[in-house]
Tab-separated table of C-alpha atoms in Angstrom:
chain	number	residue	atom	x	y	z
A	14	MET	CA	-120.313	-308.057	202.214
A	15	PRO	CA	-120.696	-304.925	204.432
A	16	HIS	CA	-122.081	-301.751	202.862
A	17	HIS	CA	-119.827	-298.756	203.322
A	18	PRO	CA	-121.280	-296.228	200.938
A	19	LEU	CA	-119.291	-293.326	202.336
A	20	HIS	CA	-115.904	-295.285	202.081
A	21	GLY	CA	-113.277	-292.574	201.172
A	22	VAL	CA	-115.193	-289.663	202.738
A	23	ARG	CA	-113.382	-287.923	205.480
A	24	VAL	CA	-115.286	-286.083	208.186
A	25	LEU	CA	-113.874	-283.617	210.737
A	26	ASP	CA	-116.189	-283.800	213.798
A	27	VAL	CA	-115.825	-280.677	215.857
A	28	THR	CA	-118.877	-281.358	218.009
A	29	THR	CA	-119.683	-282.211	221.643
A	30	SER	CA	-122.508	-283.592	223.607
A	31	ILE	CA	-124.936	-285.726	221.596
A	32	ALA	CA	-126.488	-284.053	218.478
A	33	GLY	CA	-123.327	-283.534	216.520
A	34	PRO	CA	-121.570	-286.676	217.636
A	35	TYR	CA	-124.575	-288.738	216.810
A	36	CYS	CA	-124.576	-287.381	213.274
A	37	ALA	CA	-120.891	-288.229	212.988
A	38	GLN	CA	-121.462	-291.699	214.301
A	39	ILE	CA	-124.081	-292.323	211.573
A	40	LEU	CA	-121.583	-291.203	208.982
A	41	ALA	CA	-118.901	-293.419	210.350
A	42	ALA	CA	-121.117	-296.445	210.438
A	43	LEU	CA	-121.828	-295.742	206.733
A	44	GLY	CA	-118.127	-295.978	206.041
A	45	ALA	CA	-116.830	-292.430	206.564
A	46	ASP	CA	-113.439	-291.817	208.188
A	47	VAL	CA	-114.550	-289.622	211.043
A	48	ILE	CA	-111.823	-287.618	213.051
A	49	LYS	CA	-113.275	-286.555	216.295
A	50	VAL	CA	-111.621	-283.268	217.486
A	51	GLU	CA	-111.584	-282.960	221.219
A	52	ARG	CA	-109.966	-280.910	223.963
A	53	PRO	CA	-106.597	-282.276	225.015
A	54	ASP	CA	-107.501	-282.126	228.755
A	55	THR	CA	-111.029	-283.406	229.165
A	56	GLY	CA	-112.207	-284.379	225.719
A	57	ASP	CA	-115.824	-284.227	224.666
A	58	ASP	CA	-118.191	-282.886	227.419
A	59	GLY	CA	-120.113	-286.084	227.065
A	60	ARG	CA	-117.352	-288.029	228.523
A	61	ALA	CA	-118.204	-286.685	231.971
A	62	TRP	CA	-121.958	-287.145	231.727
A	63	GLY	CA	-123.097	-289.872	234.128
A	64	PRO	CA	-123.723	-292.063	235.996
A	65	PRO	CA	-124.130	-294.628	234.594
A	66	PHE	CA	-120.507	-295.294	233.661
A	67	TRP	CA	-119.192	-298.557	232.256
A	68	HIS	CA	-115.719	-299.340	233.549
A	69	GLY	CA	-115.207	-295.535	233.944
A	70	GLU	CA	-116.599	-294.634	230.552
A	71	SER	CA	-119.724	-292.524	230.229
A	72	THR	CA	-122.528	-294.611	228.543
A	73	MET	CA	-123.778	-291.391	227.075
A	74	PHE	CA	-120.526	-290.811	225.316
A	75	LEU	CA	-120.184	-294.454	224.248
A	76	SER	CA	-123.623	-294.411	222.699
A	77	ALA	CA	-122.731	-291.549	220.305
A	78	ASN	CA	-119.120	-291.963	219.313
A	79	ALA	CA	-118.357	-295.423	217.938
A	80	GLY	CA	-116.389	-295.862	214.728
A	81	LYS	CA	-114.443	-292.625	215.111
A	82	ARG	CA	-110.712	-291.641	215.572
A	83	SER	CA	-109.852	-289.180	218.230
A	84	LEU	CA	-107.641	-286.131	217.702
A	85	ALA	CA	-106.882	-284.254	220.944
A	86	LEU	CA	-106.300	-280.687	219.787
A	87	SER	CA	-106.623	-277.320	221.396
A	88	LEU	CA	-108.665	-274.867	219.515
A	89	ARG	CA	-107.787	-272.140	221.933
A	90	ASP	CA	-104.267	-272.034	220.513
A	91	PRO	CA	-103.742	-270.515	217.147
A	92	ARG	CA	-101.419	-273.431	216.238
A	93	GLY	CA	-104.335	-275.742	216.996
A	94	ARG	CA	-106.716	-273.855	214.767
A	95	GLU	CA	-104.176	-273.766	211.893
A	96	THR	CA	-103.720	-277.522	212.428
A	97	LEU	CA	-107.431	-278.024	211.992
A	98	LEU	CA	-107.618	-275.888	208.878
A	99	ARG	CA	-104.708	-278.047	207.356
A	100	LEU	CA	-106.828	-281.094	208.009
A	101	ALA	CA	-109.926	-279.345	206.619
A	102	ASP	CA	-107.953	-278.888	203.318
A	103	GLY	CA	-108.154	-282.602	202.705
A	104	ALA	CA	-111.507	-283.293	204.291
A	105	ASP	CA	-114.889	-283.778	202.760
A	106	VAL	CA	-117.074	-282.609	205.640
A	107	PHE	CA	-116.605	-280.177	208.376
A	108	LEU	CA	-119.194	-280.723	211.203
A	109	GLN	CA	-119.291	-278.183	214.049
A	110	SER	CA	-121.456	-277.394	216.998
A	111	LEU	CA	-119.425	-274.681	218.645
A	112	ARG	CA	-121.513	-272.038	220.645
A	113	PRO	CA	-123.202	-269.463	218.354
A	114	GLY	CA	-120.586	-267.142	216.845
A	115	LEU	CA	-117.523	-268.968	218.259
A	116	ALA	CA	-116.553	-270.761	214.957
A	117	GLY	CA	-116.303	-267.320	213.194
A	118	GLU	CA	-114.352	-265.815	216.155
A	119	LEU	CA	-111.874	-268.622	215.978
A	120	GLY	CA	-111.390	-268.265	212.188
A	121	LEU	CA	-113.204	-271.624	211.598
A	122	GLY	CA	-116.469	-270.179	210.087
A	123	VAL	CA	-117.903	-271.419	206.998
A	124	ASP	CA	-116.335	-268.730	204.814
A	125	ALA	CA	-112.825	-269.132	206.073
A	126	VAL	CA	-112.956	-272.873	205.881
A	127	ARG	CA	-114.603	-273.185	202.584
A	128	ALA	CA	-112.369	-270.549	200.953
A	129	ARG	CA	-109.535	-273.060	201.416
A	130	ASN	CA	-111.519	-275.991	200.194
A	131	PRO	CA	-114.580	-275.181	198.024
A	132	ARG	CA	-115.454	-278.855	197.715
A	133	LEU	CA	-116.053	-279.136	201.417
A	134	VAL	CA	-119.509	-279.731	202.869
A	135	TYR	CA	-119.742	-277.553	206.016
A	136	CYS	CA	-122.457	-278.592	208.498
A	137	SER	CA	-123.380	-276.505	211.568
A	138	VAL	CA	-125.365	-278.018	214.286
A	139	GLY	CA	-127.073	-275.113	216.212
A	140	ALA	CA	-129.484	-274.312	218.916
A	141	TYR	CA	-132.199	-271.998	217.675
A	142	GLY	CA	-131.251	-271.774	214.060
A	143	ARG	CA	-128.809	-269.548	212.123
A	144	VAL	CA	-131.150	-266.433	211.993
A	145	GLY	CA	-133.764	-264.864	214.194
A	146	PRO	CA	-133.931	-263.181	217.574
A	147	LEU	CA	-132.688	-266.298	219.440
A	148	SER	CA	-130.021	-267.272	216.991
A	149	ARG	CA	-127.143	-266.383	219.312
A	150	GLU	CA	-128.608	-268.307	222.305
A	151	PRO	CA	-127.168	-271.602	223.403
A	152	GLY	CA	-129.346	-274.624	223.721
A	153	TYR	CA	-129.622	-278.281	225.009
A	154	ASP	CA	-132.214	-280.999	224.369
A	155	ALA	CA	-134.368	-280.273	227.391
A	156	LEU	CA	-134.452	-276.568	226.619
A	157	MET	CA	-135.723	-277.271	223.147
A	158	GLN	CA	-138.297	-279.687	224.410
A	159	ALA	CA	-139.584	-276.770	226.382
A	160	ALA	CA	-139.211	-274.042	223.807
A	161	GLY	CA	-140.402	-276.191	221.023
A	162	GLY	CA	-143.614	-277.226	222.642
A	163	LEU	CA	-142.904	-280.906	223.430
A	164	ILE	CA	-142.982	-280.580	227.239
A	165	SER	CA	-146.462	-278.910	227.021
A	166	ILE	CA	-147.928	-281.878	225.163
A	167	THR	CA	-146.206	-284.693	227.176
A	168	GLY	CA	-147.454	-286.073	230.464
A	169	GLU	CA	-150.733	-286.780	232.135
A	170	PRO	CA	-153.912	-284.680	231.719
A	171	GLY	CA	-154.199	-281.910	234.341
A	172	ARG	CA	-150.562	-282.234	235.576
A	173	PRO	CA	-147.423	-280.215	234.535
A	174	GLY	CA	-145.727	-281.311	231.307
A	175	VAL	CA	-142.720	-283.526	231.427
A	176	ARG	CA	-139.556	-284.006	229.356
A	177	VAL	CA	-139.511	-286.976	226.956
A	178	GLY	CA	-137.361	-289.576	228.619
A	179	SER	CA	-134.647	-289.726	225.966
A	180	SER	CA	-132.599	-287.150	224.237
A	181	LEU	CA	-135.058	-287.168	221.301
A	182	ILE	CA	-134.220	-283.695	219.968
A	183	ASP	CA	-130.425	-284.291	220.070
A	184	GLN	CA	-130.656	-287.501	218.197
A	185	GLY	CA	-133.232	-286.270	215.741
A	186	THR	CA	-131.006	-283.202	215.045
A	187	GLY	CA	-128.128	-285.564	214.417
A	188	THR	CA	-130.172	-287.617	212.065
A	189	TRP	CA	-131.298	-284.497	210.100
A	190	ALA	CA	-127.647	-283.318	210.030
A	191	ALA	CA	-126.585	-286.642	208.565
A	192	LEU	CA	-129.317	-286.524	205.987
A	193	GLY	CA	-128.286	-283.016	204.995
A	194	VAL	CA	-124.655	-284.057	204.696
A	195	LEU	CA	-125.520	-287.109	202.519
A	196	ALA	CA	-127.696	-284.894	200.284
A	197	ALA	CA	-124.905	-282.188	199.934
A	198	LEU	CA	-122.368	-284.918	199.119
A	199	LEU	CA	-124.765	-286.292	196.467
A	200	GLU	CA	-125.103	-282.861	195.027
A	201	ARG	CA	-121.295	-282.360	194.940
A	202	GLU	CA	-121.121	-285.428	192.623
A	203	ARG	CA	-123.226	-283.414	190.165
A	204	THR	CA	-121.846	-279.854	190.622
A	205	GLY	CA	-118.233	-280.466	191.878
A	206	ALA	CA	-118.861	-277.884	194.757
A	207	GLY	CA	-119.571	-278.338	198.423
A	208	SER	CA	-122.320	-276.514	200.167
A	209	VAL	CA	-123.517	-275.302	203.626
A	210	VAL	CA	-125.829	-277.395	205.700
A	211	ASP	CA	-127.596	-275.957	208.792
A	212	VAL	CA	-129.655	-277.698	211.254
A	213	SER	CA	-130.790	-276.834	214.796
A	214	LEU	CA	-132.428	-278.355	217.842
A	215	TYR	CA	-135.302	-275.925	217.791
A	216	GLU	CA	-136.150	-276.708	214.185
A	217	THR	CA	-136.073	-280.473	215.034
A	218	ALA	CA	-138.500	-279.797	217.895
A	219	LEU	CA	-140.877	-277.858	215.615
A	220	GLY	CA	-140.754	-280.802	213.100
A	221	TYR	CA	-141.680	-283.220	215.762
A	222	ILE	CA	-144.963	-281.325	216.663
A	223	GLY	CA	-145.882	-280.924	213.052
A	224	TYR	CA	-149.491	-282.201	213.076
A	225	HIS	CA	-150.104	-280.311	216.390
A	226	LEU	CA	-148.893	-277.153	214.741
A	227	ALA	CA	-151.204	-277.932	211.666
A	228	GLY	CA	-154.044	-278.444	214.138
A	229	TYR	CA	-153.525	-275.150	215.864
A	230	LEU	CA	-153.344	-273.371	212.571
A	231	ALA	CA	-156.521	-275.028	211.428
A	232	ASP	CA	-158.787	-274.206	214.422
A	233	GLY	CA	-156.745	-272.895	217.298
A	234	THR	CA	-156.568	-276.123	219.118
A	235	VAL	CA	-153.783	-275.972	221.750
A	236	PRO	CA	-152.964	-279.652	222.847
A	237	HIS	CA	-151.900	-280.633	226.178
A	238	GLY	CA	-150.591	-283.906	227.778
A	239	GLN	CA	-152.783	-286.838	227.105
A	240	GLY	CA	-150.747	-289.554	228.872
A	241	THR	CA	-150.410	-292.465	226.511
A	242	ARG	CA	-153.402	-291.448	224.512
A	243	PHE	CA	-153.027	-290.404	220.804
A	244	PRO	CA	-155.237	-287.320	220.612
A	245	MET	CA	-156.656	-287.962	217.167
A	246	VAL	CA	-157.605	-291.644	217.387
A	247	ALA	CA	-159.499	-293.727	219.901
A	248	PRO	CA	-158.996	-296.220	221.302
A	249	TYR	CA	-155.209	-295.639	221.075
A	250	GLN	CA	-153.553	-295.857	224.535
A	251	VAL	CA	-152.188	-298.028	227.223
A	252	PHE	CA	-154.716	-300.083	229.113
A	253	PRO	CA	-154.074	-301.860	232.475
A	254	THR	CA	-154.464	-305.591	232.467
A	255	ARG	CA	-154.550	-308.078	235.379
A	256	ASP	CA	-150.748	-308.260	235.621
A	257	GLY	CA	-149.396	-305.325	233.723
A	258	ALA	CA	-150.216	-302.869	230.843
A	259	LEU	CA	-150.885	-303.230	227.113
A	260	MET	CA	-150.688	-300.571	224.409
A	261	ILE	CA	-153.600	-300.991	222.016
A	262	ALA	CA	-154.122	-299.159	218.739
A	263	GLY	CA	-157.609	-299.266	217.244
A	264	GLY	CA	-156.585	-297.099	214.427
A	265	ASN	CA	-159.726	-297.387	212.206
A	266	ASP	CA	-163.253	-298.635	212.078
A	267	ARG	CA	-162.188	-302.159	210.989
A	268	LEU	CA	-159.571	-302.435	213.788
A	269	PHE	CA	-161.974	-301.224	216.318
A	270	ALA	CA	-164.505	-303.815	215.347
A	271	ALA	CA	-161.818	-306.545	215.471
A	272	LEU	CA	-160.742	-305.238	218.897
A	273	CYS	CA	-164.410	-305.409	220.237
A	274	GLU	CA	-164.755	-308.923	218.962
A	275	ALA	CA	-161.422	-310.046	220.528
A	276	VAL	CA	-162.337	-308.781	223.929
A	277	GLY	CA	-165.903	-310.164	223.788
A	278	MET	CA	-167.667	-306.829	223.483
A	279	PRO	CA	-169.051	-306.769	219.978
A	280	GLU	CA	-171.977	-304.650	221.070
A	281	LEU	CA	-169.623	-301.565	221.250
A	282	VAL	CA	-169.409	-301.435	217.485
A	283	GLY	CA	-173.069	-300.557	217.091
A	284	ASP	CA	-173.016	-298.118	220.050
A	285	PRO	CA	-173.982	-294.736	218.645
A	286	ARG	CA	-171.210	-293.170	220.689
A	287	PHE	CA	-168.575	-295.174	219.065
A	288	ARG	CA	-169.634	-295.775	215.285
A	289	THR	CA	-166.803	-293.512	213.850
A	290	ASN	CA	-163.398	-292.442	214.954
A	291	PRO	CA	-164.400	-288.784	215.510
A	292	LEU	CA	-167.243	-290.061	217.756
A	293	ARG	CA	-164.929	-292.368	219.610
A	294	VAL	CA	-162.532	-289.528	220.246
A	295	GLU	CA	-165.495	-287.391	221.549
A	296	HIS	CA	-166.530	-290.160	223.904
A	297	ARG	CA	-162.931	-291.403	224.647
A	298	ASP	CA	-163.290	-291.456	228.446
A	299	GLU	CA	-166.483	-293.595	228.381
A	300	LEU	CA	-164.959	-296.067	225.780
A	301	ALA	CA	-161.763	-296.355	227.778
A	302	GLU	CA	-163.711	-297.101	230.935
A	303	LEU	CA	-165.592	-299.972	229.360
A	304	LEU	CA	-162.460	-301.407	227.678
A	305	GLU	CA	-160.397	-301.068	230.859
A	306	ALA	CA	-162.854	-302.945	232.912
A	307	ARG	CA	-162.699	-305.906	230.541
A	308	LEU	CA	-158.966	-305.867	230.031
A	309	ARG	CA	-158.329	-306.020	233.726
A	310	SER	CA	-159.881	-309.521	233.758
A	311	ALA	CA	-156.887	-311.333	232.156
A	312	ASP	CA	-153.174	-310.984	231.833
A	313	SER	CA	-151.276	-308.980	229.282
A	314	ALA	CA	-149.869	-312.064	227.497
A	315	GLU	CA	-153.393	-313.536	227.012
A	316	TRP	CA	-154.823	-310.167	225.675
A	317	HIS	CA	-151.762	-309.652	223.480
A	318	ALA	CA	-152.126	-313.166	221.949
A	319	ARG	CA	-155.853	-312.681	221.301
A	320	LEU	CA	-155.469	-309.145	219.851
A	321	THR	CA	-152.622	-310.229	217.658
A	322	ALA	CA	-154.487	-313.181	216.325
A	323	ALA	CA	-157.406	-310.716	215.402
A	324	GLY	CA	-154.925	-308.503	213.687
A	325	VAL	CA	-155.232	-305.644	216.285
A	326	PRO	CA	-151.895	-303.838	217.025
A	327	ALA	CA	-150.945	-304.249	220.480
A	328	ALA	CA	-147.709	-304.375	222.626
A	329	PRO	CA	-146.821	-304.994	226.272
A	330	VAL	CA	-145.335	-301.854	227.923
A	331	ALA	CA	-141.649	-302.821	228.236
A	332	ASP	CA	-138.831	-301.200	230.278
A	333	VAL	CA	-135.261	-300.847	229.145
A	334	ALA	CA	-134.202	-304.219	230.661
A	335	ASP	CA	-137.097	-305.972	228.814
A	336	VAL	CA	-135.972	-304.417	225.524
A	337	ALA	CA	-132.339	-305.396	226.071
A	338	HIS	CA	-133.295	-309.026	226.493
A	339	ALA	CA	-136.228	-309.167	224.036
A	340	PRO	CA	-135.986	-312.016	221.532
A	341	GLN	CA	-136.952	-309.366	218.891
A	342	THR	CA	-133.945	-307.253	219.730
A	343	GLU	CA	-131.735	-310.324	219.628
A	344	ALA	CA	-133.183	-311.447	216.231
A	345	LEU	CA	-132.419	-308.011	214.670
A	346	GLY	CA	-128.769	-308.104	215.851
A	347	PHE	CA	-129.301	-304.571	217.180
A	348	LEU	CA	-126.892	-304.732	220.151
A	349	GLN	CA	-123.506	-304.952	218.660
A	350	PRO	CA	-120.378	-306.363	220.479
A	351	LEU	CA	-117.344	-304.106	220.067
A	352	PRO	CA	-113.746	-304.875	221.149
A	353	HIS	CA	-112.708	-302.130	223.763
A	354	ALA	CA	-109.461	-301.598	225.704
A	355	THR	CA	-111.198	-301.411	229.137
A	356	ILE	CA	-114.717	-302.741	228.660
A	357	PRO	CA	-114.481	-306.382	227.787
A	358	ASP	CA	-118.247	-306.892	227.428
A	359	LEU	CA	-119.030	-303.737	225.494
A	360	ARG	CA	-122.263	-303.840	223.434
A	361	LEU	CA	-123.809	-300.758	221.804
A	362	PRO	CA	-126.867	-300.055	219.681
A	363	ALA	CA	-126.033	-300.279	215.983
A	364	LEU	CA	-127.690	-298.161	213.424
A	365	PRO	CA	-131.449	-298.800	213.007
A	366	LEU	CA	-130.627	-299.296	209.308
A	367	SER	CA	-129.948	-302.298	206.986
A	368	PHE	CA	-128.765	-302.735	203.422
A	369	ASP	CA	-129.750	-305.955	201.628
A	370	GLY	CA	-130.649	-307.617	204.912
A	371	GLU	CA	-127.396	-306.761	206.623
A	372	ARG	CA	-127.265	-304.333	209.480
A	373	ALA	CA	-125.138	-301.074	209.280
A	374	VAL	CA	-122.763	-301.646	212.113
A	375	HIS	CA	-120.014	-299.653	213.900
A	376	ARG	CA	-116.573	-300.472	212.634
A	377	SER	CA	-114.714	-299.680	215.938
A	378	ALA	CA	-115.419	-298.831	219.633
A	379	PRO	CA	-115.541	-295.240	220.803
A	380	PRO	CA	-111.989	-293.937	221.023
A	381	ALA	CA	-110.015	-292.782	224.131
A	382	VAL	CA	-109.166	-289.020	224.201
A	383	GLY	CA	-106.379	-288.441	221.621
A	384	GLU	CA	-105.994	-292.130	220.807
A	385	HIS	CA	-105.275	-291.401	217.194
A	386	THR	CA	-103.656	-287.967	217.351
A	387	VAL	CA	-100.255	-288.903	215.927
A	388	GLU	CA	-101.745	-291.186	213.311
A	389	VAL	CA	-104.175	-288.557	211.972
A	390	LEU	CA	-101.547	-285.722	211.900
A	391	ALA	CA	-99.045	-288.006	210.208
A	392	GLU	CA	-101.578	-288.855	207.480
A	393	ALA	CA	-102.030	-285.066	206.952
A	394	GLY	CA	-98.380	-284.630	206.301
A	395	PHE	CA	-97.042	-283.485	209.670
A	396	ASN	CA	-93.512	-284.712	210.325
A	397	ASP	CA	-92.254	-286.045	213.591
A	398	ASP	CA	-90.735	-282.802	214.704
A	399	GLU	CA	-93.957	-280.770	214.077
A	400	ILE	CA	-95.937	-283.280	216.130
A	401	ALA	CA	-93.308	-283.323	218.924
A	402	ALA	CA	-93.431	-279.536	219.015
A	403	LEU	CA	-97.172	-279.326	219.160
A	404	ALA	CA	-97.216	-282.010	221.975
A	405	ALA	CA	-94.586	-280.168	223.913
A	406	GLU	CA	-96.656	-276.949	223.877
A	407	GLY	CA	-99.801	-278.812	224.915
A	408	VAL	CA	-101.506	-277.996	221.587
A	409	ILE	CA	-102.237	-281.736	221.113
A	410	ASN	CA	-102.413	-284.690	223.453
A	411	ARG	CA	-100.984	-287.925	222.110
């Protein structure tokens, strides 16, 4: 039986792009009724992000908005804002990622909304955080990879830093937001009152460089791009093989010895340059050169099999196509088919989470703009005349 721990929880999702929508998608897959509030004309900014598009739909949007209902509502119009406040009166979670200060200007700030509904959990997804000299600045994933230090530590040695190839900060922030909301809902069970949750892209970026920050504070080390190498362990990097590349993680002395035995170089274990991990890190280039020469003598599949049999963690370097067709991906049931009005073969990544061996899945495909406007308003007590009037004035799109 599917696990829907948030069944009965209603979430107003007043967010765009990736971070906020990804948070709301997590909550929806966990059983919450998520109402996505979008502009009546263009909808979420993410709907236009592409290519690639899938039958006209942005794959970026599709990946962060499953399981929701769409309410097309103009927040520029006072009647639209009052409509949203009426919906908030009966909601459990208000999730917003409006530009810094805009929620307050629109009368949708935390004080105004929670004054009407003290049980409400109000979650703000920000850029640089709620306080500080940059708190009013906008931000996107790539900006925070730059400002938060990630770009400086990503890439090849001696070359300019690069952006991580996925929206890591956005999705990480969305995950933190979901965790905060869940904790606040749990606390509400004990106290009866809602609370305010704040997350930001910048704070997520800082969290992701945690051990690098600790290293700098310890001895002043400023890390830079190391390619695929893990800076604190050796050998721990991608090695070229005869037909491809293999990531190998010799994470401790035992694994290093097993690695040397598996590749037929047991003499490296007793080499004074490589006897401990700190020594191997110090002599990383020499060690890598020796291992690379050996690993180039056979194919990735052969080395992978030998290393795995020896208990040494290793993995071929896969691209996205490889991952999509990997037997492991299939076995996990990670790519979920979803019925969609215009995309007959829609499959989306489900949550990387299971309960009692059953994956947490999306309950419906991402919605069209305003697909559920009338339904949502009727549930909130709006009568036919009120809905018709709002539509006639362009406040809603139905």
